[in-house]
Backbone as a chain_set.jsonl record, in Angstrom:
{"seq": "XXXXXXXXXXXXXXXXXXXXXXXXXXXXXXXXXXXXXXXXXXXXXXXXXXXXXXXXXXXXXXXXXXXXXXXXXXXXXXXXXXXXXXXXXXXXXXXXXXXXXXXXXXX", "coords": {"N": [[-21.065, 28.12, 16.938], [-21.619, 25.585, 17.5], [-23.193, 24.73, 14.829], [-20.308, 24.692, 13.532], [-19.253, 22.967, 14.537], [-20.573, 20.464, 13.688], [-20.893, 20.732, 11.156], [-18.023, 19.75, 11.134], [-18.192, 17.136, 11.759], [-19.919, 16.212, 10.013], [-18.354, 16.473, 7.149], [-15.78, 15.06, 8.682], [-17.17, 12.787, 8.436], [-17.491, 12.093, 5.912], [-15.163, 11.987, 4.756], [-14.324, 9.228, 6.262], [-15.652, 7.763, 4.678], [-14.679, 8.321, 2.303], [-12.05, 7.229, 2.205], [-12.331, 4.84, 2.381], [-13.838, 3.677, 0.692], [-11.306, 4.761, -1.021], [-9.278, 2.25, 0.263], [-10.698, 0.169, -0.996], [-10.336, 0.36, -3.649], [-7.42, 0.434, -3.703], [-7.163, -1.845, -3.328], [-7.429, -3.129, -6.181], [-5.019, -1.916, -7.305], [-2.139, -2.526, -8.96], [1.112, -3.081, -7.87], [3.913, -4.491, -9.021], [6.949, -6.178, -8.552], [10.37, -7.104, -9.425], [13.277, -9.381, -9.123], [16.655, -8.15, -9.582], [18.231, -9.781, -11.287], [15.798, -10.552, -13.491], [14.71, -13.379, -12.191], [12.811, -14.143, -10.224], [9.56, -12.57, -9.87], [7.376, -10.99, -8.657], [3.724, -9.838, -7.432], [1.579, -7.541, -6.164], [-0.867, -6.079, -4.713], [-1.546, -2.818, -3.978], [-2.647, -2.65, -1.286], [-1.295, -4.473, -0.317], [-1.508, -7.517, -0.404], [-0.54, -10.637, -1.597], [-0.441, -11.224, -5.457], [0.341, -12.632, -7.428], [3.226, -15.243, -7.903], [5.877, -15.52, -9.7], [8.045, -17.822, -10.476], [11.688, -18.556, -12.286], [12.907, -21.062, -13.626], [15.589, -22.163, -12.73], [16.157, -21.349, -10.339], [14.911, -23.237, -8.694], [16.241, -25.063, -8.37], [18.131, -24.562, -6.121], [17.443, -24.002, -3.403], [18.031, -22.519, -1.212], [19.318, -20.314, -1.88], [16.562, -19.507, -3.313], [14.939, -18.729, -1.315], [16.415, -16.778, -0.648], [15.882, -14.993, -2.814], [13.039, -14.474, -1.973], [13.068, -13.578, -0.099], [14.082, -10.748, -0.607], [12.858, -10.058, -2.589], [9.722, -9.839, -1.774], [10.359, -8.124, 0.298], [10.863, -5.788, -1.208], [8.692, -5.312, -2.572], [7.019, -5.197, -1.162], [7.108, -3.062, 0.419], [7.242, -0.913, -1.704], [4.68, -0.848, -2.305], [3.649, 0.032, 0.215], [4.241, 2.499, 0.531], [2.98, 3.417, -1.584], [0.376, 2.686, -0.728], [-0.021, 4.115, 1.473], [0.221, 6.852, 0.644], [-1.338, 7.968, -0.875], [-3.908, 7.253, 0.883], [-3.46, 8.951, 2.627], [-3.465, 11.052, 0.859], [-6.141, 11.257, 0.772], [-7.117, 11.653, 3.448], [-5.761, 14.033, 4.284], [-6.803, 15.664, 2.922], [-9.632, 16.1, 3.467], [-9.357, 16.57, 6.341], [-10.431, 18.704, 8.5], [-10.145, 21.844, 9.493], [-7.905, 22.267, 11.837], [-6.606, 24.666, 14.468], [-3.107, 23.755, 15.628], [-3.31, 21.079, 15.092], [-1.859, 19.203, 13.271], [-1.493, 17.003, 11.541], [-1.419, 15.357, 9.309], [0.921, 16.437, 7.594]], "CA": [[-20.167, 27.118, 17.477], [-22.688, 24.454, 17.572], [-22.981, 24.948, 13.545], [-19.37, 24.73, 13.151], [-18.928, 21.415, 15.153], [-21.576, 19.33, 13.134], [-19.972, 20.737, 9.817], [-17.369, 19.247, 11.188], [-18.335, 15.849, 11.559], [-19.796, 15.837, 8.877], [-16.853, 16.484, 7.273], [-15.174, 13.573, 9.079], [-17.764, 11.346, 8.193], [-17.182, 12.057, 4.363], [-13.667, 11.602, 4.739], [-14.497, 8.012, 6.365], [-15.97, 7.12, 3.527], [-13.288, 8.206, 1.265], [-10.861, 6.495, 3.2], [-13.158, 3.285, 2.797], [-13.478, 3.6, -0.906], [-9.954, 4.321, -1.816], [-9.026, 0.89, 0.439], [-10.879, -0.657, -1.784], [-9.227, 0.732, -4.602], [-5.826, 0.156, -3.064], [-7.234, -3.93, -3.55], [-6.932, -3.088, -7.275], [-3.832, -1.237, -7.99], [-0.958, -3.564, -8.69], [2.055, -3.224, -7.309], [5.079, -5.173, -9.498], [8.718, -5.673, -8.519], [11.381, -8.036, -9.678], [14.775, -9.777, -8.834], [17.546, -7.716, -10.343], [17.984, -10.42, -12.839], [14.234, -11.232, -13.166], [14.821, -14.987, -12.17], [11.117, -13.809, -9.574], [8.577, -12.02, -10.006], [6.045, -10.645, -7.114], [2.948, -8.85, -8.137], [0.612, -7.38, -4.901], [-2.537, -4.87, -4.2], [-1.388, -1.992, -2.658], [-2.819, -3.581, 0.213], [-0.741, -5.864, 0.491], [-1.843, -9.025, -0.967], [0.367, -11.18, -2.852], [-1.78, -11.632, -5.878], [1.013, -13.802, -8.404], [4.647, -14.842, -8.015], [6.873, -16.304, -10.966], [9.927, -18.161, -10.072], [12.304, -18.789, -12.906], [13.444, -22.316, -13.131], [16.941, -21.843, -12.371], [15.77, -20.861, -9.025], [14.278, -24.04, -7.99], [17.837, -26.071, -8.038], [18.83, -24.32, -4.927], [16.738, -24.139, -1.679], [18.608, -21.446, -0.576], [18.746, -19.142, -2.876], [15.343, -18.948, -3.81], [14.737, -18.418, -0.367], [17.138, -15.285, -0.315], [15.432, -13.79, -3.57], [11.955, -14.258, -2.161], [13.055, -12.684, 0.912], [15.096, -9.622, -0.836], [11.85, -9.223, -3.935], [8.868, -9.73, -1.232], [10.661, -6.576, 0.611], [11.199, -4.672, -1.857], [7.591, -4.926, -3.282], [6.061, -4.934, 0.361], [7.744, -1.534, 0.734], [6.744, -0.098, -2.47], [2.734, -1.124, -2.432], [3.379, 0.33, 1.535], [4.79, 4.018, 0.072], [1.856, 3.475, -2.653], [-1.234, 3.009, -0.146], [0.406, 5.696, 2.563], [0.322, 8.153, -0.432], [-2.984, 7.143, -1.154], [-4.43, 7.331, 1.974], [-2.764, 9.907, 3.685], [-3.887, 12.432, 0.549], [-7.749, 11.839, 0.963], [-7.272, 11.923, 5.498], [-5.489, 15.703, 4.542], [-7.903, 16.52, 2.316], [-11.165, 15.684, 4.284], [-9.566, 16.691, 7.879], [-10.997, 20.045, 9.12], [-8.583, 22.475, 9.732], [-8.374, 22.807, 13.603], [-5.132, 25.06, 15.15], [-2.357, 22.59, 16.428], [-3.784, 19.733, 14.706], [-1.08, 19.455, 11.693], [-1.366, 15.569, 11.519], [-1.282, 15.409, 8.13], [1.848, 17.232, 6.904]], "C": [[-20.695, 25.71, 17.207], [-22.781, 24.021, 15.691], [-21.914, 24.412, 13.132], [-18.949, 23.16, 13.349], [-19.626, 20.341, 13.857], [-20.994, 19.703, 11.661], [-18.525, 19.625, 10.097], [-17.361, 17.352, 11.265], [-18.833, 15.681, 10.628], [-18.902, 15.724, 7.599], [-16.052, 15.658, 7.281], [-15.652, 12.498, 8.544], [-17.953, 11.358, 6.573], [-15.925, 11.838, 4.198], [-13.296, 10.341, 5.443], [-14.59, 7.468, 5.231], [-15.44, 7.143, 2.173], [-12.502, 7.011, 1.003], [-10.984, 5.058, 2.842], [-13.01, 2.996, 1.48], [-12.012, 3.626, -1.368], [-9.495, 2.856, -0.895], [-9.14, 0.111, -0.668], [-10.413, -0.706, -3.212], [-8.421, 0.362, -4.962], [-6.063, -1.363, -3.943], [-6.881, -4.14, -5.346], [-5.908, -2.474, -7.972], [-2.746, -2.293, -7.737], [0.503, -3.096, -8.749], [3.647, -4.533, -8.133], [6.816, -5.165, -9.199], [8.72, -7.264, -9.0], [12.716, -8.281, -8.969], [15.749, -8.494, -9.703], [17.957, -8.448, -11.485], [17.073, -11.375, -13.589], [14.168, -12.701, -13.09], [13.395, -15.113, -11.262], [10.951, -12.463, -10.028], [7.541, -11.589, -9.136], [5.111, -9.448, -8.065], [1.931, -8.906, -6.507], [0.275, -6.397, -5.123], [-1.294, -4.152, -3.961], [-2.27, -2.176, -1.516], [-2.035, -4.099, 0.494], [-0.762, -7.152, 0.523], [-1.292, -8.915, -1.945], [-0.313, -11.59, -3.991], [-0.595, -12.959, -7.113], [2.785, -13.973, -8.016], [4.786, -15.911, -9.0], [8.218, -16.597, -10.639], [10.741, -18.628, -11.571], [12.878, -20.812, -12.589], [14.778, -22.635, -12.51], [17.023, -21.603, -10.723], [15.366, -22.231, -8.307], [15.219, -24.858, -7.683], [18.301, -25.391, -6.762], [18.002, -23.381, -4.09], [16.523, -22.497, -1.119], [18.55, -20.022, -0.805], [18.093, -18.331, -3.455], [15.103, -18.519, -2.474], [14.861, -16.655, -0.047], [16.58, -14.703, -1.403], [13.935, -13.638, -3.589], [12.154, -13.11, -0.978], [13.29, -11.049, 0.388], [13.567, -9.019, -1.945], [10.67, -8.789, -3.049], [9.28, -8.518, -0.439], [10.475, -5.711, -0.073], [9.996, -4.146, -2.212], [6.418, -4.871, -2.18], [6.315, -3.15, 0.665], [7.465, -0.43, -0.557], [5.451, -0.143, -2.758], [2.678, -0.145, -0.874], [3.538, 2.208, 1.252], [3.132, 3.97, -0.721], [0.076, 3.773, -1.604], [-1.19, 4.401, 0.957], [-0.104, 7.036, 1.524], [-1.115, 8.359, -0.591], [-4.182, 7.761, -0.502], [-4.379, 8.413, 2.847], [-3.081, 11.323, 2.592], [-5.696, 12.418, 0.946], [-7.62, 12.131, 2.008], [-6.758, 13.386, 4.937], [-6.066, 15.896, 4.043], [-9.475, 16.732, 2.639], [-10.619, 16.399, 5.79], [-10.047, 18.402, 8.015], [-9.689, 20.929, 9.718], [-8.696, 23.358, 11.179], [-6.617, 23.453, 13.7], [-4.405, 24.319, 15.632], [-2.615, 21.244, 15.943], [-2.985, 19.559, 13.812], [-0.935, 17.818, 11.545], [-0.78, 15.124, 10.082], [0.032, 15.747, 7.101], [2.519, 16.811, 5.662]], "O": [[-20.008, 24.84, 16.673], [-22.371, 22.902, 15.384], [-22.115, 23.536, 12.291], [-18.461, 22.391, 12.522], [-18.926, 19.527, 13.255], [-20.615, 18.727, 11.016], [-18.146, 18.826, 9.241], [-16.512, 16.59, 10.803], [-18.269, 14.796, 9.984], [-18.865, 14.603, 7.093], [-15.477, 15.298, 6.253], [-15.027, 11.492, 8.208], [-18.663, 10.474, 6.092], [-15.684, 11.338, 3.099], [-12.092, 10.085, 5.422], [-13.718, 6.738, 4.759], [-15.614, 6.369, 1.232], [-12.351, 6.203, 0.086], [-10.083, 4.224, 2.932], [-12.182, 2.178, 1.077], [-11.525, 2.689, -2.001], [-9.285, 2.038, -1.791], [-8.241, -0.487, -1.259], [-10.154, -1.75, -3.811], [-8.223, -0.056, -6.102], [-5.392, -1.832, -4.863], [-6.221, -5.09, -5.766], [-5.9, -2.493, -9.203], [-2.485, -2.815, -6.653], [0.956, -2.738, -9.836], [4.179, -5.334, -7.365], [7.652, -4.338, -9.563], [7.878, -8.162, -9.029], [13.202, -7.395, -8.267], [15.11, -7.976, -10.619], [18.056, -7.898, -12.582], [17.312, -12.467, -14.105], [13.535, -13.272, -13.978], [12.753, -16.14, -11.485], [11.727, -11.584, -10.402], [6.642, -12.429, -9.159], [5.453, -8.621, -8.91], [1.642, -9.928, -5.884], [0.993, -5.622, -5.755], [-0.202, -4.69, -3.777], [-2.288, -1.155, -0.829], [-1.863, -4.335, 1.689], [-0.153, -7.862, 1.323], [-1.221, -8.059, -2.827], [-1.025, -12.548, -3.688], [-1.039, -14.066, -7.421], [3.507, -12.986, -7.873], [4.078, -16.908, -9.14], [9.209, -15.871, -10.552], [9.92, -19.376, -12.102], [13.095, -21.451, -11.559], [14.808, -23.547, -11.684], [18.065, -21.736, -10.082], [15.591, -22.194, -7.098], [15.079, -25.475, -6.627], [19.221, -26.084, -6.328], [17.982, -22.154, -4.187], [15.607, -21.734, -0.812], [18.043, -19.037, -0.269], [18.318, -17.219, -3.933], [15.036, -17.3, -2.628], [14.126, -15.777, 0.407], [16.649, -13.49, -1.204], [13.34, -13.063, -4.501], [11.563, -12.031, -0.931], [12.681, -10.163, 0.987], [13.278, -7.827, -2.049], [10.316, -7.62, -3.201], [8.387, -7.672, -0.485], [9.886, -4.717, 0.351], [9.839, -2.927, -2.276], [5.234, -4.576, -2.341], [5.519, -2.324, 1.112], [7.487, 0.783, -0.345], [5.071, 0.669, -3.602], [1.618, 0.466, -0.745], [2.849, 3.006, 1.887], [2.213, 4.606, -0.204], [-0.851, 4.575, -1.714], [-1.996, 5.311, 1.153], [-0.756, 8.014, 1.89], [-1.714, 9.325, -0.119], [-5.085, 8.456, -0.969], [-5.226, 8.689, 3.697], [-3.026, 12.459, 3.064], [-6.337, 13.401, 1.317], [-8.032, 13.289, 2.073], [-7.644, 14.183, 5.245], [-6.501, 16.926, 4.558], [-10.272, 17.46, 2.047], [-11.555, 16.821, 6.469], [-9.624, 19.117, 7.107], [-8.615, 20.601, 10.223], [-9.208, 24.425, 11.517], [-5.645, 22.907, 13.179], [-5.059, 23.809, 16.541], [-2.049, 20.3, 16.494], [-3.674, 19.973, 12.879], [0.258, 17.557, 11.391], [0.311, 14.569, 9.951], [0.066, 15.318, 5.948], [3.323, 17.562, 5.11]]}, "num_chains": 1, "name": "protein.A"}
């Protein structure tokens, strides 16, 4: 029993350090979306850091506009770096967790 436990943290505590490493990882995988008619550009980590944006010039004549296609590109590419590190992340935690009865966290 006693045996089994300490496998087990150990265990855990290799699957910390996974966890820790792919983060850092994450900081280098880039993440690209566009406008639908590439007038921006967003490039971010899968983290989550914005690392370049490109506005088109056409974009800068109206306030407004650019406004609505930073809002509509910074979603889109916040939400696909967010699918990207989940995926990420969520295969080393199932592949490191210990396989306890009732515990299905992972699925």
């Amino acid at each position: 029993m006693f045996g089994d436990m300490m496998s087990m943290m150990g265990k855990l505590k290799e699957t910390q350090k996974k966890v820790e490493e792919t983060k850092k990882r994450l900081d280098t995988v880039l993440v690209d979306e566009s406008s639908n008619d590439n007038k921006l550009k967003i490039t971010l980590t899968a983290n989550r850091t914005i690392k370049s944006i490109e506005i088109d010039d056409d974009l800068l004549k109206d306030k407004e506009q650019l406004e609505d296609y930073l809002i509509l590109t910074l979603n889109k590419a916040i939400e696909k770096a967010t699918n990207v590190n989940e995926t990420e992340l969520g295969a080393v935690a199932k592949e490191g967790m210990p396989n306890i009865p009732g515990m299905d966290l992972f699925k």
